[in-house]
XYZ file of N, CA and C in Angstrom:
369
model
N -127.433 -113.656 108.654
C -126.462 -113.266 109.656
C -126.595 -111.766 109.891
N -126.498 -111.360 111.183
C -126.976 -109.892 111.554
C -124.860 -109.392 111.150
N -125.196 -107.841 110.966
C -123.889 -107.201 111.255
C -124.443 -105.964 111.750
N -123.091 -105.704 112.388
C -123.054 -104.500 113.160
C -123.035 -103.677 111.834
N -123.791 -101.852 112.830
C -123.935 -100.906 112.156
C -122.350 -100.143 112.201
N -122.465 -98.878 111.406
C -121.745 -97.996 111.845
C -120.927 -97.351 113.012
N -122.432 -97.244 113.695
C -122.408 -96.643 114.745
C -121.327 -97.722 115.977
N -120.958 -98.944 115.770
C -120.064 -99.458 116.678
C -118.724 -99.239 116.044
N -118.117 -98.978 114.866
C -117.594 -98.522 114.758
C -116.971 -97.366 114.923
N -117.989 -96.341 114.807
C -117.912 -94.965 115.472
C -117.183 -94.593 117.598
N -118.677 -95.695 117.639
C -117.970 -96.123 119.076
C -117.139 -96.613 119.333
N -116.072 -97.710 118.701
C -115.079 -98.033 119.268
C -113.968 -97.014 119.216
N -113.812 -96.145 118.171
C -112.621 -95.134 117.370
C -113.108 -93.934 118.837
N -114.145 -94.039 119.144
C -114.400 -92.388 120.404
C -113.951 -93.429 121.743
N -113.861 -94.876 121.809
C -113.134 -95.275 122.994
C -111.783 -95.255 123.016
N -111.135 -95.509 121.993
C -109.820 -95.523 121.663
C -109.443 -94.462 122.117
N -109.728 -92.778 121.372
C -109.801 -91.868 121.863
C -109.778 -91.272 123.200
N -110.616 -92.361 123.575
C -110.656 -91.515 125.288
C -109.875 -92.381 126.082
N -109.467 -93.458 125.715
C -108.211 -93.761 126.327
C -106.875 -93.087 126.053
N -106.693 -92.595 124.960
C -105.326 -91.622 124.571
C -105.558 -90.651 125.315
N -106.913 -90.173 125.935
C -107.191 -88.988 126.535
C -106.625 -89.289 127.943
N -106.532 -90.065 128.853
C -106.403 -90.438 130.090
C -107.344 -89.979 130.544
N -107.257 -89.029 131.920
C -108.258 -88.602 133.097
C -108.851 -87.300 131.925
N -108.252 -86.920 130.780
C -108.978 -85.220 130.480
C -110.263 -85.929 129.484
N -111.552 -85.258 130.481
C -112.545 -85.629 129.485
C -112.579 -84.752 127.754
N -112.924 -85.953 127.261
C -113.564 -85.341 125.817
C -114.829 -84.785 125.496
N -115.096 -84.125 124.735
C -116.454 -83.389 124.028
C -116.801 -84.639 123.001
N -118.217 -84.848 122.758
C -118.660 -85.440 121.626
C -118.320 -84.593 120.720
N -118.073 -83.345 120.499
C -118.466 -82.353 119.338
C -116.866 -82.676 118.892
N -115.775 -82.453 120.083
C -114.655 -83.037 119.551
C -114.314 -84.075 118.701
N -115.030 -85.129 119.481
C -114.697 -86.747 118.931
C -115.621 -86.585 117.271
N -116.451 -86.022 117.324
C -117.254 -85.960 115.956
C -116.388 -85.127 115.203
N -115.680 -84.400 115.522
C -115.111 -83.460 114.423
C -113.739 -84.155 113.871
N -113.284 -85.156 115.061
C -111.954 -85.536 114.892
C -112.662 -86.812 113.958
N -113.502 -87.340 113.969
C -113.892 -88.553 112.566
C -114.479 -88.047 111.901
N -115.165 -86.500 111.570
C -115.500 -86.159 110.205
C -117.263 -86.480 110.185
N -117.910 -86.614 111.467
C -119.284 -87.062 111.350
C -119.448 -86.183 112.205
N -121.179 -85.847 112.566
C -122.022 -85.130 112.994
C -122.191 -84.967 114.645
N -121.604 -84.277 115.855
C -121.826 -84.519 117.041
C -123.000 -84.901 117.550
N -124.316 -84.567 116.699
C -125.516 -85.164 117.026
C -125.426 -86.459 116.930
N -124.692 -87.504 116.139
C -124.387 -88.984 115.979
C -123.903 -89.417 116.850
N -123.045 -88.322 117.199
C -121.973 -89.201 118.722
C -122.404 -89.141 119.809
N -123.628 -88.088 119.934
C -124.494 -87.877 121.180
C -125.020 -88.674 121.561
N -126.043 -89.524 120.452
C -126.597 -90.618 120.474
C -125.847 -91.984 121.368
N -124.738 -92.006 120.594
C -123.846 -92.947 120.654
C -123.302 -92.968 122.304
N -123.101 -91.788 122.343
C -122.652 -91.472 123.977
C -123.700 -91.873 124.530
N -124.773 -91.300 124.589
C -125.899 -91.893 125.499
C -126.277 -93.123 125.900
N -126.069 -94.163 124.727
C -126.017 -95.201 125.159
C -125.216 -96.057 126.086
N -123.770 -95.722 125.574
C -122.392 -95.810 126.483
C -122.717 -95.198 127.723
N -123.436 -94.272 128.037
C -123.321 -94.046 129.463
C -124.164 -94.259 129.750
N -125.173 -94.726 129.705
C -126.780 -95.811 129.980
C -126.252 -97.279 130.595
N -125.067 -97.691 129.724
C -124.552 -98.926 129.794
C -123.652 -99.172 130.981
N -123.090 -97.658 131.406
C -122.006 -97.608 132.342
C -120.347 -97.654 132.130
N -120.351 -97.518 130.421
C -119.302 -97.701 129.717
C -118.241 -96.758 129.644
N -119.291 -95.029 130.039
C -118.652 -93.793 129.534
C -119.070 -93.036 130.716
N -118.711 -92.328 131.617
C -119.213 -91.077 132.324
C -119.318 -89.658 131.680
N -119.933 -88.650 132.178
C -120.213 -87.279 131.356
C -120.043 -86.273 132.773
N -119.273 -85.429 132.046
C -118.547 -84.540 133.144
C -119.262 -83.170 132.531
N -119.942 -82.091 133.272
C -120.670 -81.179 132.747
C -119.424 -80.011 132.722
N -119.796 -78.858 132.513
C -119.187 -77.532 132.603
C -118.379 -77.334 131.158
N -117.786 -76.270 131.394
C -116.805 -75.581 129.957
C -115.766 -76.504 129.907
N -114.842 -77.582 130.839
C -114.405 -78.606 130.800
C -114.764 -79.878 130.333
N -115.940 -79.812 130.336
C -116.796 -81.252 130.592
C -116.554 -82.193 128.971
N -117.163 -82.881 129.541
C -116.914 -84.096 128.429
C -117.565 -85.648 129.102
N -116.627 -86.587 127.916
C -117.108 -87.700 128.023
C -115.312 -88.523 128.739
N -115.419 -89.369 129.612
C -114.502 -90.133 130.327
C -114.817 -91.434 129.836
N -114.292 -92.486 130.217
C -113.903 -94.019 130.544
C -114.674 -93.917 132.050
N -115.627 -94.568 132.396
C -116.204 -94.715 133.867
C -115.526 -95.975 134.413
N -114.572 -96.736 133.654
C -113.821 -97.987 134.171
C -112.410 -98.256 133.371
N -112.083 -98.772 134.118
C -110.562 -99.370 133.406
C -110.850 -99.604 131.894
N -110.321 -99.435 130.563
C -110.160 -99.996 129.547
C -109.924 -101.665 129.492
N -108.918 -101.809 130.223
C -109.082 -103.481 130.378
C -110.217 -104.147 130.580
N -110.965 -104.268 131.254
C -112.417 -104.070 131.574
C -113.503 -104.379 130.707
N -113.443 -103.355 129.772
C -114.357 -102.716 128.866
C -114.018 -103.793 128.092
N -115.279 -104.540 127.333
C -115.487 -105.604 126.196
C -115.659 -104.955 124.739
N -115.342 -105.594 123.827
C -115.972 -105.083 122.920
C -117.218 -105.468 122.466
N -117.767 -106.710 122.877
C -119.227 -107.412 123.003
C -119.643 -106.372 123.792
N -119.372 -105.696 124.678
C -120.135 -104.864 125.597
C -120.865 -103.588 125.258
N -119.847 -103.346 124.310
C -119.768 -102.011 123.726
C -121.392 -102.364 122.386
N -120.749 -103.250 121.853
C -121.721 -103.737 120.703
C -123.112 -103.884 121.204
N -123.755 -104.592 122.747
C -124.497 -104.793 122.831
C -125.022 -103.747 123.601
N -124.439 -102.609 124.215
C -124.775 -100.946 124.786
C -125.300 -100.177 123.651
N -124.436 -100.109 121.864
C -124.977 -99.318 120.875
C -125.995 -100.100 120.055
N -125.821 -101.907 119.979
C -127.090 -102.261 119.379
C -127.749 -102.976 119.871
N -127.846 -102.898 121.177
C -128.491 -103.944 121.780
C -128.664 -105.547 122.014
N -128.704 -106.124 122.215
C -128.206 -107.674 122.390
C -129.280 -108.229 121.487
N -128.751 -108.435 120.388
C -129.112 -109.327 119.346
C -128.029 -110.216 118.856
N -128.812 -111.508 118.533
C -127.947 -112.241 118.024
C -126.830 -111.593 116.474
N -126.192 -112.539 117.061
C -124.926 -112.469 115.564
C -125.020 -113.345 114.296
N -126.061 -114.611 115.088
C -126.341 -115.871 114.359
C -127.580 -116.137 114.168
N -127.939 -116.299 113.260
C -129.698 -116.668 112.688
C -129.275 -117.904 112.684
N -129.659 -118.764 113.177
C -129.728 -120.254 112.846
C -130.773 -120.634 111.703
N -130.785 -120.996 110.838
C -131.536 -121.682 109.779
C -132.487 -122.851 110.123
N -131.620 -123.753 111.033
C -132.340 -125.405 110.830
C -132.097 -125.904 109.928
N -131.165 -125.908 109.044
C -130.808 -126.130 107.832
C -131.249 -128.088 107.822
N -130.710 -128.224 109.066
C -131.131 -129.918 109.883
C -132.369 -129.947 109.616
N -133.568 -129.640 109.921
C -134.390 -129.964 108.966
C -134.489 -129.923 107.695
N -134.295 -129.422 106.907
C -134.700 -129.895 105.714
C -133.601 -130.504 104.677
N -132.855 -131.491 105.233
C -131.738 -132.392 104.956
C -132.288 -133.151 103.705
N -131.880 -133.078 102.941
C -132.231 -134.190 101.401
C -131.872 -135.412 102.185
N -130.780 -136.056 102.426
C -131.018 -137.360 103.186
C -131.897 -137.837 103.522
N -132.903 -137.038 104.217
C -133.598 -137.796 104.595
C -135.104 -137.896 103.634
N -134.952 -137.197 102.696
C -136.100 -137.525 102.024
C -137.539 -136.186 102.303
N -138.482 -136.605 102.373
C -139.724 -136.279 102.819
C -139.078 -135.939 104.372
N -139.356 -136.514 105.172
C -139.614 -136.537 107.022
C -138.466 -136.895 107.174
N -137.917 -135.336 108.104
C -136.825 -135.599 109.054
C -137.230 -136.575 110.285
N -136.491 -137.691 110.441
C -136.405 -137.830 111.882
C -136.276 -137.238 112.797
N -136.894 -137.313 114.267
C -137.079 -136.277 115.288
C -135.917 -136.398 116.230
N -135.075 -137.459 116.174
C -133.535 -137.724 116.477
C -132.469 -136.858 115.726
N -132.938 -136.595 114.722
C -132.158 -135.443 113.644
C -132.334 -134.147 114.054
N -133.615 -133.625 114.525
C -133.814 -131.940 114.718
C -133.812 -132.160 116.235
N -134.017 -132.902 117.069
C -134.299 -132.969 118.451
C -133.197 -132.146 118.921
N -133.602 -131.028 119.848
C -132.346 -129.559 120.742
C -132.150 -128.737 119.561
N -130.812 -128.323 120.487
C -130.415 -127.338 119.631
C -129.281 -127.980 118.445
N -129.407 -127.457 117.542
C -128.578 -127.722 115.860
C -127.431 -127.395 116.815
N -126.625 -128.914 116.644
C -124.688 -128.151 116.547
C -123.976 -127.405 116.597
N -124.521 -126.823 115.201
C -123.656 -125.562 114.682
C -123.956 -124.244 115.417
N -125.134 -124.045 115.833
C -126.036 -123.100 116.420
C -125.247 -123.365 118.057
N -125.173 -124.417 118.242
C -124.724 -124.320 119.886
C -123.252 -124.478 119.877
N -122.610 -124.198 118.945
C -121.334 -123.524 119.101
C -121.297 -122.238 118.613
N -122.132 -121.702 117.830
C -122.170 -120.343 118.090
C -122.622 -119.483 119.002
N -123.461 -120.035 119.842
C -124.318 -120.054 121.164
C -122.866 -119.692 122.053
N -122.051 -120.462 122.050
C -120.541 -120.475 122.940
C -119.879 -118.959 122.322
């Protein structure tokens, strides 16, 4: 089973953030100082978010990082798959094949599609 890194964690606590912020953009260097980690981490992190369309970046001695959309909006699958990219959550095994029931040779009525369990995690 895959898990998320850090870094979506990081990202969700700098969205939270910039929703308490309303319209005043934030600094990464801010949001990094206010969790105690490195603004080079959150840079990263930003970049992706605004690659994704998640975050806008406002330049100047004001500038910062915004919400480019409603918070309502904003997924947290979205977010996850902007900082790690769309990978599964679920390794399926096939565990269906290699069933002791059946001995030696699965039947091909037994593994035939997708495993069950796999296509409700699929949902």
């Amino acid at each position: 089973m895959a898990h998320l890194t850090a870094s979506v964690e990081y990202g969700l606590h700098c969205l939270l953030a910039l929703i308490d912020a309303g319209e005043q953009p934030r600094s990464a260097r801010d949001l990094a100082l206010y969790q105690g980690i490195s603004p080079t981490f959150v840079a990263k992190i930003f970049s992706k978010l605004e690659k994704a369309g998640i975050v806008e970046a406002a330049e100047g001695v004001r500038g910062g990082y915004s919400l480019a959309r409603s918070p309502e909006v904003i997924t947290v699958l979205e977010l996850v798959d902007a900082i790690e990219g769309p990978k599964p959550l679920f390794d399926c095994q096939e565990i269906r094949s290699r069933c002791v029931l059946f001995g030696e040779g699965v039947p091909n009525w037994a593994a035939r599609g997708v495993c069950s369990v796999h296509a409700v995690m699929l949902k």
